[in-house]
Coordinates of C-alpha atoms in Angstrom, one line a residue:
X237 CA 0.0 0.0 0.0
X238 CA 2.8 2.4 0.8
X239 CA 4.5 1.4 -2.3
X240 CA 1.4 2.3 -4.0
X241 CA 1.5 5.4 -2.9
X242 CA 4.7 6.8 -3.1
X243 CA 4.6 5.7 -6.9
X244 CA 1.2 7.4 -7.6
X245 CA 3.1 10.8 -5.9
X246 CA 6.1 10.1 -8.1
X247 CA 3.9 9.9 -11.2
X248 CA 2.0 13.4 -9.9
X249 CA 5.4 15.2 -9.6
X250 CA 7.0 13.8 -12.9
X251 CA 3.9 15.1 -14.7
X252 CA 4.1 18.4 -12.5
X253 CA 7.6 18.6 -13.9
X254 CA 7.2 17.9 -17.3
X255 CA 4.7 20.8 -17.3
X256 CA 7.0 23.1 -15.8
X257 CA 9.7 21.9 -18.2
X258 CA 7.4 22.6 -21.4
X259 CA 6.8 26.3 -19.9
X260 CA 10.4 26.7 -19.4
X261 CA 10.7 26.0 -23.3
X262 CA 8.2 28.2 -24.4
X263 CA 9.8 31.2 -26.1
X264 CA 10.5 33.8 -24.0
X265 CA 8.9 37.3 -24.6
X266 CA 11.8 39.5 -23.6
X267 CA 14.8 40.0 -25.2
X268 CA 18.0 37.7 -23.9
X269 CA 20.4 40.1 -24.6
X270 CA 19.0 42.1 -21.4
X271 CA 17.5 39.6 -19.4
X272 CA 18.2 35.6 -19.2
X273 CA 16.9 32.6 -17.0
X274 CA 19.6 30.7 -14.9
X275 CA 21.3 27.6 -16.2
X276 CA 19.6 25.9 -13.0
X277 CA 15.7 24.8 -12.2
X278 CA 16.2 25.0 -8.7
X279 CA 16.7 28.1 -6.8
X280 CA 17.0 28.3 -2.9
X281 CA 17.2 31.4 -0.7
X282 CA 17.5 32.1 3.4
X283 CA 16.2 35.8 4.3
X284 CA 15.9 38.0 6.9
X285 CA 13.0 40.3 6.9
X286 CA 12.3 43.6 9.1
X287 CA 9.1 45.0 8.5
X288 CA 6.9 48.0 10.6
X289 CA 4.6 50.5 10.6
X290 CA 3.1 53.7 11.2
X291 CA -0.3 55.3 11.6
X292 CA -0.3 59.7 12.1
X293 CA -3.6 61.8 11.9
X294 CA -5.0 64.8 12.7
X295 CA -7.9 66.9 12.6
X296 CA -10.4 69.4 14.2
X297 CA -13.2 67.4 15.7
X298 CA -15.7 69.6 16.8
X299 CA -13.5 72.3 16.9
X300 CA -10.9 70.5 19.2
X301 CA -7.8 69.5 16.9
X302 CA -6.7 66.6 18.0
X303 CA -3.4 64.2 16.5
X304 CA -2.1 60.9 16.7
X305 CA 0.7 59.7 16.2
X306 CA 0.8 55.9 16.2
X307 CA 3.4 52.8 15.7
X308 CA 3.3 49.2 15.4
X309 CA 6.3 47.2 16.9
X310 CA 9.0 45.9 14.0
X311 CA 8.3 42.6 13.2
X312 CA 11.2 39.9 12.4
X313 CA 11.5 37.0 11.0
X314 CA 13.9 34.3 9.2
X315 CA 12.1 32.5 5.7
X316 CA 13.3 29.7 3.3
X317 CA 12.6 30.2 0.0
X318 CA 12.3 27.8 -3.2
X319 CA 11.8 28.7 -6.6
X320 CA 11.4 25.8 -9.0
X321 CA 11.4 26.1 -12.6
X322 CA 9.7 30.0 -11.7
X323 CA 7.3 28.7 -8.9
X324 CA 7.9 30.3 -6.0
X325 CA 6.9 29.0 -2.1
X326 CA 8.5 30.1 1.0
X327 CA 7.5 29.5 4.9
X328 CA 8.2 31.8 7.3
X329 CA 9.7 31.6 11.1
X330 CA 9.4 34.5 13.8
X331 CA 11.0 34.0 17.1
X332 CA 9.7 36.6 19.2
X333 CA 6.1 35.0 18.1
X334 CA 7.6 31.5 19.5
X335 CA 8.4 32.3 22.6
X336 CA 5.5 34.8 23.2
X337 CA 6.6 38.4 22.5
X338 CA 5.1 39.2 19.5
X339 CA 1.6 39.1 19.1
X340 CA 0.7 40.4 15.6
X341 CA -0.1 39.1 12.6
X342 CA 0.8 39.8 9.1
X343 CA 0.4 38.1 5.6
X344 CA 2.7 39.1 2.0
X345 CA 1.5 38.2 -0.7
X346 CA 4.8 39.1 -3.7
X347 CA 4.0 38.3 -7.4
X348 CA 6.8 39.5 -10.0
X349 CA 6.7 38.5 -13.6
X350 CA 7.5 40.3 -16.8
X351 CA 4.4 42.4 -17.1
X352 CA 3.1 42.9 -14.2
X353 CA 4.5 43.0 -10.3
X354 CA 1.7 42.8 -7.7
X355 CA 2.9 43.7 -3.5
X356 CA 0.3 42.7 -1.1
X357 CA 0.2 42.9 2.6
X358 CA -2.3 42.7 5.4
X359 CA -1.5 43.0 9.1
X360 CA -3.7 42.5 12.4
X361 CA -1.8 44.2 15.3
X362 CA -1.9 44.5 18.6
X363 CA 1.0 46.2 19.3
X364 CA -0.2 49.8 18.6
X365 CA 1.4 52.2 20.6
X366 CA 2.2 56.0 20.6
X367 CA 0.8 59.6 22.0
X368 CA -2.6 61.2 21.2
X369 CA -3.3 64.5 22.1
X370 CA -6.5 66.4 22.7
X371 CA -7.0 69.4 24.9
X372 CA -4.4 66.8 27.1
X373 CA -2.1 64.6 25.9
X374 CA -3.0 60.9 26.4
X375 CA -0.6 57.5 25.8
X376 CA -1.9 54.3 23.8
X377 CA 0.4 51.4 25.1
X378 CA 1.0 48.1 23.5
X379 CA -2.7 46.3 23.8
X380 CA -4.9 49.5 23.8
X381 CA -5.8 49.1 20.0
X382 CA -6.3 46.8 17.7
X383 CA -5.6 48.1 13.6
X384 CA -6.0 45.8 10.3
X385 CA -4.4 47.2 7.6
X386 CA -4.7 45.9 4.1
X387 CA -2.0 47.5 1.5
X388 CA -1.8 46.6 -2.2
X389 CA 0.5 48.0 -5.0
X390 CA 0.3 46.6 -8.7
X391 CA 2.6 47.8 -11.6
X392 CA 2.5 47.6 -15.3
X393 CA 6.0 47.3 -17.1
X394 CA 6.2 49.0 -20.4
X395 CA 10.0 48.1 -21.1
X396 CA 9.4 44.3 -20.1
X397 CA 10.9 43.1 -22.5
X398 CA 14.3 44.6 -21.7
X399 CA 13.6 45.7 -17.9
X400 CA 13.2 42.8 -15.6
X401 CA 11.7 42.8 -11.6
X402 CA 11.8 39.2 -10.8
X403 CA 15.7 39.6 -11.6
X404 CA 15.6 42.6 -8.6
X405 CA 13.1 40.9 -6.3
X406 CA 13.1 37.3 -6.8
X407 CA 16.4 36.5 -8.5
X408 CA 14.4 33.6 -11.0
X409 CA 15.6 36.0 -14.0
X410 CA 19.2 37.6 -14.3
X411 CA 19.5 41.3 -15.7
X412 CA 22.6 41.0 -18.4
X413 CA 22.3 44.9 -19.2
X414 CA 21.2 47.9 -17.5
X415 CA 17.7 49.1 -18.7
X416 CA 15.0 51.3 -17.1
X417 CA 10.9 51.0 -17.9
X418 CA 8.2 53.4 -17.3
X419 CA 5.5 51.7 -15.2
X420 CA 1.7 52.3 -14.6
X421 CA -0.1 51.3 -11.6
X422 CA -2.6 51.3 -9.0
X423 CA -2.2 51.6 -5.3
X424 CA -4.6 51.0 -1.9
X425 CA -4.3 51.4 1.3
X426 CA -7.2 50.7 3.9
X427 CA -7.8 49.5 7.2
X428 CA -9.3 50.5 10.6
X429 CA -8.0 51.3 14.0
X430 CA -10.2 51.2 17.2
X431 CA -9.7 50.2 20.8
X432 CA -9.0 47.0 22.1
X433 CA -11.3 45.6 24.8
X434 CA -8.1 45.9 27.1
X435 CA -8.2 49.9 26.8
X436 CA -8.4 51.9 30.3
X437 CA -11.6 53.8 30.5
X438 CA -9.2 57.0 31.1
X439 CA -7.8 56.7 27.4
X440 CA -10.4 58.6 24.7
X441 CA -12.7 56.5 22.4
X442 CA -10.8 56.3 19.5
X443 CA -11.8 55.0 15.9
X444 CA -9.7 55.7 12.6
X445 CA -10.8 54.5 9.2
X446 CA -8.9 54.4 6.3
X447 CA -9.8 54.5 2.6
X448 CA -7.1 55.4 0.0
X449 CA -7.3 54.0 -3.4
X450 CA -5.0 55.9 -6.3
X451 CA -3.9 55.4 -9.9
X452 CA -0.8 56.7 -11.7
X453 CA 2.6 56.1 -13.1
X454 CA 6.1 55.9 -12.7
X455 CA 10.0 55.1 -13.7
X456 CA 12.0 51.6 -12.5
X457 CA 15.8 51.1 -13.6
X458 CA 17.7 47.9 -12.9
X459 CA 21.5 49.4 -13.3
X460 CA 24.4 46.2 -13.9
X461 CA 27.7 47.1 -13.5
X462 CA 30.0 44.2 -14.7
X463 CA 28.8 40.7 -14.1
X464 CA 28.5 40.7 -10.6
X465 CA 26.0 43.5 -9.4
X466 CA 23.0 44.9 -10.3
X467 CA 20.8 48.2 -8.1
X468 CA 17.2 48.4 -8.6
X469 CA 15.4 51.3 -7.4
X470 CA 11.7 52.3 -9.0
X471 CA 8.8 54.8 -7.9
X472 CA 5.3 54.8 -8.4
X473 CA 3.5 58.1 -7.4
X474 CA -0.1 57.7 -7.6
X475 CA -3.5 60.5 -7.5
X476 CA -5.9 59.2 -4.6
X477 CA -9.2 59.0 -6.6
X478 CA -11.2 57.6 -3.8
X479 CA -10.8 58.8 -0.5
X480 CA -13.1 57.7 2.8
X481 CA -11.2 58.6 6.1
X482 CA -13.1 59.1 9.0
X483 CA -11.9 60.1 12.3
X484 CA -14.2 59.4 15.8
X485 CA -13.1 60.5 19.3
X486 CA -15.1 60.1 21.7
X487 CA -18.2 59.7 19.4
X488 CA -17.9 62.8 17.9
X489 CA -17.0 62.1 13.9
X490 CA -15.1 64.3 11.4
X491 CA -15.0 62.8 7.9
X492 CA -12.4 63.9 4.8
X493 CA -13.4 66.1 2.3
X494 CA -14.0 63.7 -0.9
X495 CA -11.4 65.9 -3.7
X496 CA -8.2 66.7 -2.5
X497 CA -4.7 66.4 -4.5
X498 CA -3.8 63.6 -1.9
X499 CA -0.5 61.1 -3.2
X500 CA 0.4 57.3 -1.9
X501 CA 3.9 56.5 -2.7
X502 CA 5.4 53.0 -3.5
X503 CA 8.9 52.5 -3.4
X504 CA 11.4 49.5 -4.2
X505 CA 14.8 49.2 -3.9
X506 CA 17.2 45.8 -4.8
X507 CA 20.3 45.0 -4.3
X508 CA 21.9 42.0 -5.9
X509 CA 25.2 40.4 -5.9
X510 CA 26.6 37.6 -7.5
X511 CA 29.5 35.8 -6.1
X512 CA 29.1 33.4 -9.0
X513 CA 26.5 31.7 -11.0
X514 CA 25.3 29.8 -8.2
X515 CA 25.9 31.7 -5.2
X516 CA 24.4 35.3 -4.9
X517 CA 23.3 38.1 -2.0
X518 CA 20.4 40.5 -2.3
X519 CA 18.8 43.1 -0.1
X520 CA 15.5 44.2 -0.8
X521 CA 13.1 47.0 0.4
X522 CA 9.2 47.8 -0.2
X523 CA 7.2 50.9 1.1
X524 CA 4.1 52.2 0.8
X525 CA 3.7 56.1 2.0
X526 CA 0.7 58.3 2.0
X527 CA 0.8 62.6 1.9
X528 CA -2.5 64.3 2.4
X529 CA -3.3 68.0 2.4
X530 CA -7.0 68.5 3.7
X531 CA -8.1 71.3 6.2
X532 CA -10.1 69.1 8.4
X533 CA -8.8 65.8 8.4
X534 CA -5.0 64.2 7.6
X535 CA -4.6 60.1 8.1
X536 CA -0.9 59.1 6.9
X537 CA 0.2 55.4 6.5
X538 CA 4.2 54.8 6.5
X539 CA 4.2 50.9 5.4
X540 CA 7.9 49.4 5.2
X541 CA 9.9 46.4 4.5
X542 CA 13.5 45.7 4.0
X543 CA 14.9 42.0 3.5
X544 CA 18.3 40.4 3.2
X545 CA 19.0 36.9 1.5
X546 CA 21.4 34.3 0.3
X547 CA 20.8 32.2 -2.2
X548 CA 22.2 28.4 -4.2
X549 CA 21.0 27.7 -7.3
X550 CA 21.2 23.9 -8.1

């Protein structure tokens, strides 16, 4: 029976394989002067990833102004990565969660192909913390709050055929020459923030909703110098189109005006290095950042990520 079943897996992954094989074949719709696939099927990477963020609003609630300035603590963790044939899977590890000091909770969800690039992220925390003040000023410890934030970035390459992000980001393509593409893209960033059950009666009834959703374009350049390095850096600047912020104290509600010139920001940045065909180091970095100009009501998000890695390709 065990047999049995270990041959009916083998039979699922050689088929699995000989899919992935055919794709691999397919002609590829870049140019291989600038951008090439390694000689290997098999990429493997260890990372280190730092990741935090921040929440600042203010506003005149019935005609108190009031501001908050709000932080999550910096999440760690160490991952294993796999990329096989250009599938990607990776799990995870964060030892402060293990042994019980970190009590938040965030998913990354990171597609790059050709044509389009796709940065996803949601986080449940906990570990809100910073000053409010109105009238008085007031501290929100770790516990007070709870905030889910959901952030999403997607870009269009123009240049794909010459400009390449899985070569900054995931390292399943190699950049042979330095090329630049113009991207377009859209951006959103929503979530609420609200206290936790936990929250001393003394602390004011706070509730912060967020609603940012923008479109617009911007410029990405992988630079290679020699055949060991390659810098990445790209921005996309986007117009907030639709824009639903509300800010509660205390029951009392003051709500964004609907058109403002209001901007979210996304940012990369890549570093790779190659010590040799098989062996390479990368460092990596992803924010989100919002900039808002309205008389009666500001909410800013400051979403970041920065990631190290080695990597064997067999």
């Amino acid at each position: 029976m065990t047999s049995f079943a270990q041959s009916r897996h083998k039979k699922r992954w050689a088929k699995v394989d000989s899919l992935l094989q055919e794709r691999r074949k397919r002609p590829p719709i870049y140019d291989t002067t600038y951008i090439v696939r390694p000689d290997y099927k098999l990429t493997t990477k260890v990372r280190a990833n730092l990741s935090g963020n921040g929440i600042h609003a203010r506003g005149t609630v019935k005609g108190i102004h009031t501001r908050a300035n709000l932080h999550t603590s910096n999440k760690q963790t160490f991952s294993i990565a796999a990329i096989y044939q250009g599938v990607a899977a990776g799990i995870a590890l964060n030892p402060a969660k293990l042994f019980g000091h970190y009590h938040d909770y965030e998913l990354n969800l990171n597609i790059y192909s050709s044509q389009i690039s796709l940065d996803a992220s949601f986080q449940r925390s906990k570990t809100l913390s910073g000053d409010i003040e109105r009238e008085s000023q007031f501290h929100l410890e770790s516990g007070n709050a709870d905030m889910k934030v959901l952030n999403v970035a997607a870009y269009y390459a123009f240049n794909y055929r010459r400009f390449s992000y899985p070569a900054a980001f995931t390292q399943s393509h190699i950049q042979r020459r330095s090329a630049g593409s113009w991207l377009a893209g859209i951006a959103f960033q929503g979530g609420t923030i609200k206290n936790s059950d936990d929250c001393p009666a003394t602390l004011p009834n706070l509730y912060l909703r967020v609603r940012h959703l923008g479109i617009g374009g911007g410029y990405g350049h992988n630079l290679v110098l020699g055949k060991k390095w390659m810098f990445h850096i790209s921005a996309l600047p986007t117009v907030v189109v639709l824009n639903y912020n509300k800010f509660v104290i205390n029951g009392e509600r003051q709500s964004a005006q609907p058109m403002r010139l209001n901007l979210i920001f996304n940012e990369r940045f890549s570093v790779v290095y190659n010590f040799s065909p098989r062996f390479f180091f990368s460092a990596t970095g992803v924010m989100s950042n919002s900039l808002f100009d309205d008389d009666l009501l500001i909410i800013n998000q400051n979403k970041w990520r920065v990631r190290t890695a080695f990597g064997v390709r067999f």
